[in-house]
Amino acid sequence: MRLAPPPFTTRQLQYAVAVADERSFRRAAQRCGVSQPSLSAQLAQLEGALGVRVVERGGRRPLVTEAGGDLIARARRLLAETDD
């Protein structure tokens, strides 16, 4: 039995967690070692693939949505497991 790959990457999950932690796209990009436009694009791809908004943009700081909070919690667990 062959499983289909997930519609996202662990890197995209790392970016989402970084944005949630830093509450800033710029600082999250610095933390991840990528440009801010690249991080934003990857987060948008993740949101599109999952069909949920992870963060609300437009204010001074990105705000994690309710669905985003659930995703971030699951992403933290998944990333911790992959590190093991």
Steps between C-alpha positions, in 0.01 A plus 500: 500500500641834399404808698460836333737771623347763727401827331760690705863478608658495843676822397161667454398381845823642644419834337149501646632424848764772467238760400282396795796518740650824372170673412692660216563384145834682494632345822363158403683523168823598675460210743446258210780646288282594204368820347171636628328471157606135477366422846172680423460311173564164665252577778241601239561168319450313827175685564382427147587132522319458831213736422535693826633840592788455745556869571306819440715753319458871470544629852822593671561136585369180347237343724462123517146395414306241697562241229860619483542439872391140456733460204795655687449263794493200266799635306703532822429136584578381150825698484605371842435144385701550181789636707499177706 
